[in-house]
Amino acid sequence: MDREKNYGSDYMFIPATSVRSGVGVEIRPDLFCYTVQIVNLCLVGSPATGEFVIVDTGMPKSANDIIAVTEDRFGPKSRPKAILLTHGHFDHVGAVIELVNHWDVPVYAHPLELPFLTGRQSYPEPDPTVEGGMVAKMSPLFPIEPIDLTNHVHMLPSDGTVPHLPDFKWIHTPGHSPGHISLFREKDRVLLAGDAFVTVKQEYLYKVLTQEQEISGPPRYLTTDWQASKESVAILEALKPAVAVTGHGLPMSGELLAASLSKLVREFDQIAVPDYGKYVN
Ligand SMILES: [Zn+2]
Ligand SMILES: [Zn+2]
């Protein structure tokens, strides 16, 4: 008998929010970024054509909200061609099973992320002792057990192309998670960075709540390979993105993005890497 799609047994609603929750912003005519509580997702595609994909799927229990936003932008009963995952952390796959069931569309992720998406492997435990604030302290609440998308999840094509988004390439940006990817569109230098770096100090409840904009490395409590993360940020900086949508925080663009990213690369050990924590060294 076929396996049933399932979240892990630790899957639950996480009561954390921000001033941006429920707010969407159009970054390009074919790029819409929407915030679910404390995490961003993107709808990529033009409402004029009605063809689009969704990148990441919000927090646990947010499927109805995401479907409503999608239908607002693309019309009643609209559905994406596919779901792309930057990685499999709970705040990026929060509604994925309900969305797959509702839309009946394929999910794509990096091969190294598949164990976490097919019920085979839990993520390492978040580190509540890491340098940081209340969000780091509450991180033991965060679901880490693998979800199981069964045969609904597929590997991204190995040549870097992105299904249904011919102008985009995917880039392997590990460190925050083994199979983390970012998406880049050369023609207008749009970067969807996932959690490779973020624009808010995600460890601090107050900064998450207010969404104070500040370049940061990946969220610390879930990042396990800081050397890989540093290399990934350097790869993204070298692309010279014009605008970056990150998994957490406000989109950043122009001079501010260029200066912030170059500073993050130069001072990665000071800005990104925590002074203490169990995944440091
Ligand atoms: Zn993450
Ligand atoms: Zn995240």
PDB file of C-alpha atoms and ligand atoms in Angstrom:
ATOM      1  CA  MET A   1       0.000   0.000   0.000  1.00  0.00           C
ATOM      2  CA  ASP A   2       1.216   3.545  -0.691  1.00  0.00           C
ATOM      3  CA  ARG A   3       2.518   5.535   2.277  1.00  0.00           C
ATOM      4  CA  GLU A   4       0.398   8.431   3.469  1.00  0.00           C
ATOM      5  CA  LYS A   5       1.843  11.945   3.418  1.00  0.00           C
ATOM      6  CA  ASN A   6       2.652  12.990   6.983  1.00  0.00           C
ATOM      7  CA  TYR A   7       4.178  15.693   9.112  1.00  0.00           C
ATOM      8  CA  GLY A   8       6.450  14.574  11.959  1.00  0.00           C
ATOM      9  CA  SER A   9       4.891  13.833  15.359  1.00  0.00           C
ATOM     10  CA  ASP A  10       6.384  17.081  16.736  1.00  0.00           C
ATOM     11  CA  TYR A  11       4.605  19.208  14.104  1.00  0.00           C
ATOM     12  CA  MET A  12       2.631  22.043  15.680  1.00  0.00           C
ATOM     13  CA  PHE A  13       1.528  25.651  15.375  1.00  0.00           C
ATOM     14  CA  ILE A  14       4.276  27.974  16.609  1.00  0.00           C
ATOM     15  CA  PRO A  15       2.955  31.127  18.313  1.00  0.00           C
ATOM     16  CA  ALA A  16       5.446  33.651  16.982  1.00  0.00           C
ATOM     17  CA  THR A  17       4.575  36.602  14.823  1.00  0.00           C
ATOM     18  CA  SER A  18       5.758  39.899  13.373  1.00  0.00           C
ATOM     19  CA  VAL A  19       4.348  43.222  12.240  1.00  0.00           C
ATOM     20  CA  ARG A  20       4.616  41.968   8.658  1.00  0.00           C
ATOM     21  CA  SER A  21       2.485  38.867   9.167  1.00  0.00           C
ATOM     22  CA  GLY A  22      -0.273  38.793   6.552  1.00  0.00           C
ATOM     23  CA  VAL A  23       1.418  41.475   4.442  1.00  0.00           C
ATOM     24  CA  GLY A  24       2.418  40.964   0.815  1.00  0.00           C
ATOM     25  CA  VAL A  25       4.674  43.076  -1.362  1.00  0.00           C
ATOM     26  CA  GLU A  26       5.121  43.076  -5.119  1.00  0.00           C
ATOM     27  CA  ILE A  27       8.840  43.239  -5.822  1.00  0.00           C
ATOM     28  CA  ARG A  28       8.585  42.764  -9.573  1.00  0.00           C
ATOM     29  CA  PRO A  29       5.433  42.465 -11.714  1.00  0.00           C
ATOM     30  CA  ASP A  30       6.040  38.700 -11.575  1.00  0.00           C
ATOM     31  CA  LEU A  31       7.405  38.429  -8.044  1.00  0.00           C
ATOM     32  CA  PHE A  32       5.232  38.654  -4.960  1.00  0.00           C
ATOM     33  CA  CYS A  33       6.571  38.098  -1.474  1.00  0.00           C
ATOM     34  CA  TYR A  34       4.200  37.265   1.389  1.00  0.00           C
ATOM     35  CA  THR A  35       4.890  36.972   5.100  1.00  0.00           C
ATOM     36  CA  VAL A  36       3.303  34.224   7.206  1.00  0.00           C
ATOM     37  CA  GLN A  37       3.905  35.135  10.875  1.00  0.00           C
ATOM     38  CA  ILE A  38       7.714  35.258  10.785  1.00  0.00           C
ATOM     39  CA  VAL A  39       8.640  33.659   7.461  1.00  0.00           C
ATOM     40  CA  ASN A  40       8.426  34.704   3.820  1.00  0.00           C
ATOM     41  CA  LEU A  41       7.251  32.838   0.761  1.00  0.00           C
ATOM     42  CA  CYS A  42       7.250  33.949  -2.870  1.00  0.00           C
ATOM     43  CA  LEU A  43       4.778  33.642  -5.708  1.00  0.00           C
ATOM     44  CA  VAL A  44       6.834  33.791  -8.897  1.00  0.00           C
ATOM     45  CA  GLY A  45       4.974  34.347 -12.144  1.00  0.00           C
ATOM     46  CA  SER A  46       2.851  36.991 -13.772  1.00  0.00           C
ATOM     47  CA  PRO A  47      -0.850  37.323 -12.916  1.00  0.00           C
ATOM     48  CA  ALA A  48      -1.264  38.264 -16.615  1.00  0.00           C
ATOM     49  CA  THR A  49      -0.341  34.744 -17.708  1.00  0.00           C
ATOM     50  CA  GLY A  50      -1.683  32.992 -14.637  1.00  0.00           C
ATOM     51  CA  GLU A  51       1.340  30.683 -14.621  1.00  0.00           C
ATOM     52  CA  PHE A  52       3.390  30.658 -11.449  1.00  0.00           C
ATOM     53  CA  VAL A  53       5.243  28.628  -8.876  1.00  0.00           C
ATOM     54  CA  ILE A  54       5.382  29.042  -5.133  1.00  0.00           C
ATOM     55  CA  VAL A  55       8.719  29.120  -3.324  1.00  0.00           C
ATOM     56  CA  ASP A  56       8.412  27.789   0.255  1.00  0.00           C
ATOM     57  CA  THR A  57       5.174  27.143   2.086  1.00  0.00           C
ATOM     58  CA  GLY A  58       5.012  29.113   5.315  1.00  0.00           C
ATOM     59  CA  MET A  59       4.460  28.093   8.917  1.00  0.00           C
ATOM     60  CA  PRO A  60       2.501  25.116  10.264  1.00  0.00           C
ATOM     61  CA  LYS A  61      -1.298  25.525   9.920  1.00  0.00           C
ATOM     62  CA  SER A  62      -1.059  28.359   7.380  1.00  0.00           C
ATOM     63  CA  ALA A  63      -2.423  26.583   4.291  1.00  0.00           C
ATOM     64  CA  ASN A  64      -5.762  28.408   4.177  1.00  0.00           C
ATOM     65  CA  ASP A  65      -4.028  31.755   4.440  1.00  0.00           C
ATOM     66  CA  ILE A  66      -1.622  30.838   1.619  1.00  0.00           C
ATOM     67  CA  ILE A  67      -4.422  29.590  -0.639  1.00  0.00           C
ATOM     68  CA  ALA A  68      -6.368  32.815  -0.024  1.00  0.00           C
ATOM     69  CA  VAL A  69      -3.372  34.996  -0.890  1.00  0.00           C
ATOM     70  CA  THR A  70      -2.682  32.949  -4.000  1.00  0.00           C
ATOM     71  CA  GLU A  71      -6.286  33.238  -5.199  1.00  0.00           C
ATOM     72  CA  ASP A  72      -6.233  36.962  -4.447  1.00  0.00           C
ATOM     73  CA  ARG A  73      -3.318  37.416  -6.792  1.00  0.00           C
ATOM     74  CA  PHE A  74      -4.007  34.820  -9.486  1.00  0.00           C
ATOM     75  CA  GLY A  75      -7.762  34.381  -9.289  1.00  0.00           C
ATOM     76  CA  PRO A  76     -10.187  31.868  -7.839  1.00  0.00           C
ATOM     77  CA  LYS A  77      -9.108  28.229  -8.122  1.00  0.00           C
ATOM     78  CA  SER A  78      -5.682  29.219  -9.417  1.00  0.00           C
ATOM     79  CA  ARG A  79      -2.898  26.785  -8.644  1.00  0.00           C
ATOM     80  CA  PRO A  80       0.872  26.917  -9.068  1.00  0.00           C
ATOM     81  CA  LYS A  81       2.689  24.667 -11.509  1.00  0.00           C
ATOM     82  CA  ALA A  82       4.944  23.474  -8.723  1.00  0.00           C
ATOM     83  CA  ILE A  83       6.150  24.066  -5.187  1.00  0.00           C
ATOM     84  CA  LEU A  84       9.880  24.782  -4.797  1.00  0.00           C
ATOM     85  CA  LEU A  85      11.525  24.415  -1.401  1.00  0.00           C
ATOM     86  CA  THR A  86      14.670  26.325  -0.448  1.00  0.00           C
ATOM     87  CA  HIS A  87      15.040  23.759   2.352  1.00  0.00           C
ATOM     88  CA  GLY A  88      12.933  21.581   4.611  1.00  0.00           C
ATOM     89  CA  HIS A  89      12.842  23.434   7.946  1.00  0.00           C
ATOM     90  CA  PHE A  90       9.409  23.548   9.591  1.00  0.00           C
ATOM     91  CA  ASP A  91       8.892  27.233   8.781  1.00  0.00           C
ATOM     92  CA  HIS A  92       9.397  26.622   5.048  1.00  0.00           C
ATOM     93  CA  VAL A  93       7.372  23.401   4.739  1.00  0.00           C
ATOM     94  CA  GLY A  94       4.724  24.372   7.293  1.00  0.00           C
ATOM     95  CA  ALA A  95       1.729  24.047   4.970  1.00  0.00           C
ATOM     96  CA  VAL A  96       3.222  21.925   2.219  1.00  0.00           C
ATOM     97  CA  ILE A  97       1.137  18.781   2.712  1.00  0.00           C
ATOM     98  CA  GLU A  98      -2.196  20.604   2.748  1.00  0.00           C
ATOM     99  CA  LEU A  99      -1.074  22.594  -0.316  1.00  0.00           C
ATOM    100  CA  VAL A 100      -0.011  19.474  -2.214  1.00  0.00           C
ATOM    101  CA  ASN A 101      -3.341  17.871  -1.349  1.00  0.00           C
ATOM    102  CA  HIS A 102      -5.289  20.967  -2.374  1.00  0.00           C
ATOM    103  CA  TRP A 103      -3.412  21.793  -5.577  1.00  0.00           C
ATOM    104  CA  ASP A 104      -2.125  18.360  -6.556  1.00  0.00           C
ATOM    105  CA  VAL A 105       1.222  19.723  -7.736  1.00  0.00           C
ATOM    106  CA  PRO A 106       4.789  18.371  -7.520  1.00  0.00           C
ATOM    107  CA  VAL A 107       7.330  19.596  -4.974  1.00  0.00           C
ATOM    108  CA  TYR A 108      10.995  20.111  -5.886  1.00  0.00           C
ATOM    109  CA  ALA A 109      14.003  20.217  -3.558  1.00  0.00           C
ATOM    110  CA  HIS A 110      17.733  19.542  -3.544  1.00  0.00           C
ATOM    111  CA  PRO A 111      18.679  15.835  -3.341  1.00  0.00           C
ATOM    112  CA  LEU A 112      20.503  16.405  -0.022  1.00  0.00           C
ATOM    113  CA  GLU A 113      17.294  17.752   1.501  1.00  0.00           C
ATOM    114  CA  LEU A 114      15.182  14.752   0.506  1.00  0.00           C
ATOM    115  CA  PRO A 115      15.870  12.659   3.650  1.00  0.00           C
ATOM    116  CA  PHE A 116      14.137  15.400   5.669  1.00  0.00           C
ATOM    117  CA  LEU A 117      11.187  15.451   3.273  1.00  0.00           C
ATOM    118  CA  THR A 118      10.606  11.733   2.903  1.00  0.00           C
ATOM    119  CA  GLY A 119      10.437  10.642   6.539  1.00  0.00           C
ATOM    120  CA  ARG A 120      13.969   9.309   6.715  1.00  0.00           C
ATOM    121  CA  GLN A 121      15.974  11.751   8.842  1.00  0.00           C
ATOM    122  CA  SER A 122      15.325  14.397  11.506  1.00  0.00           C
ATOM    123  CA  TYR A 123      17.199  17.686  11.479  1.00  0.00           C
ATOM    124  CA  PRO A 124      19.780  18.125  14.233  1.00  0.00           C
ATOM    125  CA  GLU A 125      18.227  19.588  17.377  1.00  0.00           C
ATOM    126  CA  PRO A 126      18.063  23.395  17.449  1.00  0.00           C
ATOM    127  CA  ASP A 127      20.548  24.985  19.835  1.00  0.00           C
ATOM    128  CA  PRO A 128      18.819  27.026  22.583  1.00  0.00           C
ATOM    129  CA  THR A 129      22.221  27.812  24.113  1.00  0.00           C
ATOM    130  CA  VAL A 130      23.467  29.627  21.025  1.00  0.00           C
ATOM    131  CA  GLU A 131      24.300  33.324  21.352  1.00  0.00           C
ATOM    132  CA  GLY A 132      20.999  35.093  20.707  1.00  0.00           C
ATOM    133  CA  GLY A 133      17.664  36.120  22.188  1.00  0.00           C
ATOM    134  CA  MET A 134      14.234  34.677  22.912  1.00  0.00           C
ATOM    135  CA  VAL A 135      13.670  33.037  19.520  1.00  0.00           C
ATOM    136  CA  ALA A 136      16.844  31.022  20.042  1.00  0.00           C
ATOM    137  CA  LYS A 137      15.660  30.142  23.565  1.00  0.00           C
ATOM    138  CA  MET A 138      12.292  28.902  22.287  1.00  0.00           C
ATOM    139  CA  SER A 139      13.865  26.905  19.462  1.00  0.00           C
ATOM    140  CA  PRO A 140      13.496  23.516  21.247  1.00  0.00           C
ATOM    141  CA  LEU A 141       9.790  23.900  20.448  1.00  0.00           C
ATOM    142  CA  PHE A 142      10.502  23.892  16.739  1.00  0.00           C
ATOM    143  CA  PRO A 143       9.575  20.733  14.851  1.00  0.00           C
ATOM    144  CA  ILE A 144      12.622  18.868  13.537  1.00  0.00           C
ATOM    145  CA  GLU A 145      11.211  15.477  12.653  1.00  0.00           C
ATOM    146  CA  PRO A 146      11.104  14.791   8.921  1.00  0.00           C
ATOM    147  CA  ILE A 147       7.903  15.298   7.062  1.00  0.00           C
ATOM    148  CA  ASP A 148       7.023  12.652   4.510  1.00  0.00           C
ATOM    149  CA  LEU A 149       5.927  13.879   1.116  1.00  0.00           C
ATOM    150  CA  THR A 150       6.279  10.321  -0.249  1.00  0.00           C
ATOM    151  CA  ASN A 151       6.576  10.354  -4.038  1.00  0.00           C
ATOM    152  CA  HIS A 152       5.275  13.927  -4.339  1.00  0.00           C
ATOM    153  CA  VAL A 153       8.754  15.384  -3.849  1.00  0.00           C
ATOM    154  CA  HIS A 154      11.282  15.359  -6.686  1.00  0.00           C
ATOM    155  CA  MET A 155      14.923  16.263  -7.114  1.00  0.00           C
ATOM    156  CA  LEU A 156      15.677  19.570  -8.781  1.00  0.00           C
ATOM    157  CA  PRO A 157      17.284  19.010 -12.200  1.00  0.00           C
ATOM    158  CA  SER A 158      21.040  18.574 -11.772  1.00  0.00           C
ATOM    159  CA  ASP A 159      21.842  21.142 -14.483  1.00  0.00           C
ATOM    160  CA  GLY A 160      20.705  24.073 -12.345  1.00  0.00           C
ATOM    161  CA  THR A 161      17.523  24.753 -14.262  1.00  0.00           C
ATOM    162  CA  VAL A 162      14.340  25.403 -12.331  1.00  0.00           C
ATOM    163  CA  PRO A 163      11.122  23.669 -13.364  1.00  0.00           C
ATOM    164  CA  HIS A 164       8.605  26.178 -14.801  1.00  0.00           C
ATOM    165  CA  LEU A 165      10.962  29.134 -14.245  1.00  0.00           C
ATOM    166  CA  PRO A 166      13.198  29.193 -17.347  1.00  0.00           C
ATOM    167  CA  ASP A 167      14.892  32.489 -16.381  1.00  0.00           C
ATOM    168  CA  PHE A 168      15.996  31.222 -12.981  1.00  0.00           C
ATOM    169  CA  LYS A 169      18.885  28.997 -11.902  1.00  0.00           C
ATOM    170  CA  TRP A 170      19.075  27.216  -8.571  1.00  0.00           C
ATOM    171  CA  ILE A 171      22.307  27.429  -6.608  1.00  0.00           C
ATOM    172  CA  HIS A 172      23.353  25.016  -3.880  1.00  0.00           C
ATOM    173  CA  THR A 173      23.934  27.132  -0.765  1.00  0.00           C
ATOM    174  CA  PRO A 174      24.506  24.653   2.088  1.00  0.00           C
ATOM    175  CA  GLY A 175      25.442  25.457   5.683  1.00  0.00           C
ATOM    176  CA  HIS A 176      22.088  26.356   7.202  1.00  0.00           C
ATOM    177  CA  SER A 177      20.935  22.921   5.994  1.00  0.00           C
ATOM    178  CA  PRO A 178      22.700  20.365   3.774  1.00  0.00           C
ATOM    179  CA  GLY A 179      20.474  20.736   0.740  1.00  0.00           C
ATOM    180  CA  HIS A 180      19.691  24.418   1.037  1.00  0.00           C
ATOM    181  CA  ILE A 181      19.237  26.216  -2.302  1.00  0.00           C
ATOM    182  CA  SER A 182      18.848  29.798  -3.485  1.00  0.00           C
ATOM    183  CA  LEU A 183      17.300  30.967  -6.760  1.00  0.00           C
ATOM    184  CA  PHE A 184      18.785  33.613  -9.029  1.00  0.00           C
ATOM    185  CA  ARG A 185      17.516  35.376 -12.154  1.00  0.00           C
ATOM    186  CA  GLU A 186      20.340  36.936 -14.127  1.00  0.00           C
ATOM    187  CA  LYS A 187      18.351  39.363 -16.273  1.00  0.00           C
ATOM    188  CA  ASP A 188      17.192  41.551 -13.381  1.00  0.00           C
ATOM    189  CA  ARG A 189      19.482  40.089 -10.708  1.00  0.00           C
ATOM    190  CA  VAL A 190      16.692  38.867  -8.462  1.00  0.00           C
ATOM    191  CA  LEU A 191      17.875  36.603  -5.661  1.00  0.00           C
ATOM    192  CA  LEU A 192      15.597  34.415  -3.581  1.00  0.00           C
ATOM    193  CA  ALA A 193      18.062  33.497  -0.853  1.00  0.00           C
ATOM    194  CA  GLY A 194      16.009  31.329   1.487  1.00  0.00           C
ATOM    195  CA  ASP A 195      17.829  31.220   4.831  1.00  0.00           C
ATOM    196  CA  ALA A 196      21.364  31.330   3.350  1.00  0.00           C
ATOM    197  CA  PHE A 197      21.411  34.808   4.851  1.00  0.00           C
ATOM    198  CA  VAL A 198      18.514  36.856   6.198  1.00  0.00           C
ATOM    199  CA  THR A 199      17.736  40.540   6.709  1.00  0.00           C
ATOM    200  CA  VAL A 200      16.623  40.385  10.328  1.00  0.00           C
ATOM    201  CA  LYS A 201      18.357  39.155  13.466  1.00  0.00           C
ATOM    202  CA  GLN A 202      16.118  36.097  13.605  1.00  0.00           C
ATOM    203  CA  GLU A 203      17.312  34.989  17.042  1.00  0.00           C
ATOM    204  CA  TYR A 204      15.815  38.036  18.778  1.00  0.00           C
ATOM    205  CA  LEU A 205      12.065  38.139  19.407  1.00  0.00           C
ATOM    206  CA  TYR A 206      11.875  41.934  19.464  1.00  0.00           C
ATOM    207  CA  LYS A 207      13.724  42.297  16.163  1.00  0.00           C
ATOM    208  CA  VAL A 208      11.581  39.593  14.580  1.00  0.00           C
ATOM    209  CA  LEU A 209       8.431  41.304  15.860  1.00  0.00           C
ATOM    210  CA  THR A 210       9.429  44.718  14.536  1.00  0.00           C
ATOM    211  CA  GLN A 211      11.272  43.354  11.468  1.00  0.00           C
ATOM    212  CA  GLU A 212      14.105  45.817  12.017  1.00  0.00           C
ATOM    213  CA  GLN A 213      16.175  45.499   8.847  1.00  0.00           C
ATOM    214  CA  GLU A 214      19.733  44.331   9.397  1.00  0.00           C
ATOM    215  CA  ILE A 215      21.865  41.915   7.401  1.00  0.00           C
ATOM    216  CA  SER A 216      22.500  38.680   9.217  1.00  0.00           C
ATOM    217  CA  GLY A 217      23.855  35.229   8.541  1.00  0.00           C
ATOM    218  CA  PRO A 218      21.435  32.307   8.569  1.00  0.00           C
ATOM    219  CA  PRO A 219      19.244  31.849  11.677  1.00  0.00           C
ATOM    220  CA  ARG A 220      21.741  30.594  14.255  1.00  0.00           C
ATOM    221  CA  TYR A 221      19.762  28.065  16.287  1.00  0.00           C
ATOM    222  CA  LEU A 222      19.284  25.793  13.243  1.00  0.00           C
ATOM    223  CA  THR A 223      22.568  26.374  11.417  1.00  0.00           C
ATOM    224  CA  THR A 224      24.994  23.494  11.831  1.00  0.00           C
ATOM    225  CA  ASP A 225      27.821  24.102   9.332  1.00  0.00           C
ATOM    226  CA  TRP A 226      29.223  27.613   9.590  1.00  0.00           C
ATOM    227  CA  GLN A 227      32.126  27.056   7.182  1.00  0.00           C
ATOM    228  CA  ALA A 228      29.750  25.924   4.427  1.00  0.00           C
ATOM    229  CA  SER A 229      27.444  28.803   5.261  1.00  0.00           C
ATOM    230  CA  LYS A 230      30.270  31.303   4.867  1.00  0.00           C
ATOM    231  CA  GLU A 231      31.162  29.903   1.446  1.00  0.00           C
ATOM    232  CA  SER A 232      27.506  30.015   0.391  1.00  0.00           C
ATOM    233  CA  VAL A 233      27.170  33.681   1.343  1.00  0.00           C
ATOM    234  CA  ALA A 234      30.306  34.481  -0.668  1.00  0.00           C
ATOM    235  CA  ILE A 235      28.817  32.748  -3.722  1.00  0.00           C
ATOM    236  CA  LEU A 236      25.617  34.791  -3.405  1.00  0.00           C
ATOM    237  CA  GLU A 237      27.482  38.068  -2.881  1.00  0.00           C
ATOM    238  CA  ALA A 238      29.506  37.411  -6.043  1.00  0.00           C
ATOM    239  CA  LEU A 239      26.258  37.333  -8.034  1.00  0.00           C
ATOM    240  CA  LYS A 240      25.802  41.038  -7.193  1.00  0.00           C
ATOM    241  CA  PRO A 241      22.043  40.753  -6.722  1.00  0.00           C
ATOM    242  CA  ALA A 242      19.931  43.878  -7.262  1.00  0.00           C
ATOM    243  CA  VAL A 243      17.289  42.687  -4.834  1.00  0.00           C
ATOM    244  CA  ALA A 244      17.217  39.846  -2.337  1.00  0.00           C
ATOM    245  CA  VAL A 245      14.172  38.225  -0.804  1.00  0.00           C
ATOM    246  CA  THR A 246      15.261  36.213   2.221  1.00  0.00           C
ATOM    247  CA  GLY A 247      13.381  33.629   4.254  1.00  0.00           C
ATOM    248  CA  HIS A 248      13.074  36.071   7.128  1.00  0.00           C
ATOM    249  CA  GLY A 249      13.061  39.861   7.198  1.00  0.00           C
ATOM    250  CA  LEU A 250      12.204  42.509   4.633  1.00  0.00           C
ATOM    251  CA  PRO A 251      13.416  42.373   1.037  1.00  0.00           C
ATOM    252  CA  MET A 252      16.634  44.349   0.584  1.00  0.00           C
ATOM    253  CA  SER A 253      17.856  46.028  -2.603  1.00  0.00           C
ATOM    254  CA  GLY A 254      20.249  48.427  -4.288  1.00  0.00           C
ATOM    255  CA  GLU A 255      23.170  50.050  -2.508  1.00  0.00           C
ATOM    256  CA  LEU A 256      22.013  48.860   0.910  1.00  0.00           C
ATOM    257  CA  LEU A 257      22.018  45.248  -0.261  1.00  0.00           C
ATOM    258  CA  ALA A 258      25.385  45.556  -2.004  1.00  0.00           C
ATOM    259  CA  ALA A 259      27.055  47.186   0.985  1.00  0.00           C
ATOM    260  CA  SER A 260      25.408  44.860   3.513  1.00  0.00           C
ATOM    261  CA  LEU A 261      26.295  41.686   1.619  1.00  0.00           C
ATOM    262  CA  SER A 262      29.877  42.720   1.076  1.00  0.00           C
ATOM    263  CA  LYS A 263      30.171  43.528   4.789  1.00  0.00           C
ATOM    264  CA  LEU A 264      28.619  40.172   5.673  1.00  0.00           C
ATOM    265  CA  VAL A 265      31.214  38.379   3.554  1.00  0.00           C
ATOM    266  CA  ARG A 266      34.112  40.404   4.958  1.00  0.00           C
ATOM    267  CA  GLU A 267      32.989  40.143   8.577  1.00  0.00           C
ATOM    268  CA  PHE A 268      31.165  36.817   8.472  1.00  0.00           C
ATOM    269  CA  ASP A 269      32.876  35.453  11.587  1.00  0.00           C
ATOM    270  CA  GLN A 270      31.862  38.521  13.613  1.00  0.00           C
ATOM    271  CA  ILE A 271      28.377  39.157  12.173  1.00  0.00           C
ATOM    272  CA  ALA A 272      27.057  35.688  11.431  1.00  0.00           C
ATOM    273  CA  VAL A 273      28.876  33.106  13.491  1.00  0.00           C
ATOM    274  CA  PRO A 274      27.700  33.073  17.112  1.00  0.00           C
ATOM    275  CA  ASP A 275      30.315  33.593  19.843  1.00  0.00           C
ATOM    276  CA  TYR A 276      29.123  30.407  21.509  1.00  0.00           C
ATOM    277  CA  GLY A 277      26.799  27.495  20.742  1.00  0.00           C
ATOM    278  CA  LYS A 278      26.982  23.790  20.169  1.00  0.00           C
ATOM    279  CA  TYR A 279      27.459  23.980  16.384  1.00  0.00           C
ATOM    280  CA  VAL A 280      30.381  26.414  16.596  1.00  0.00           C
ATOM    281  CA  ASN A 281      33.741  24.691  15.935  1.00  0.00           C
TER     282      ASN A 281
HETATM  283 ZN    ZN B   1      15.788  27.420   7.942  1.00  0.00          ZN
HETATM  284 ZN    ZN B   2      13.592  29.843   8.086  1.00  0.00          ZN
END
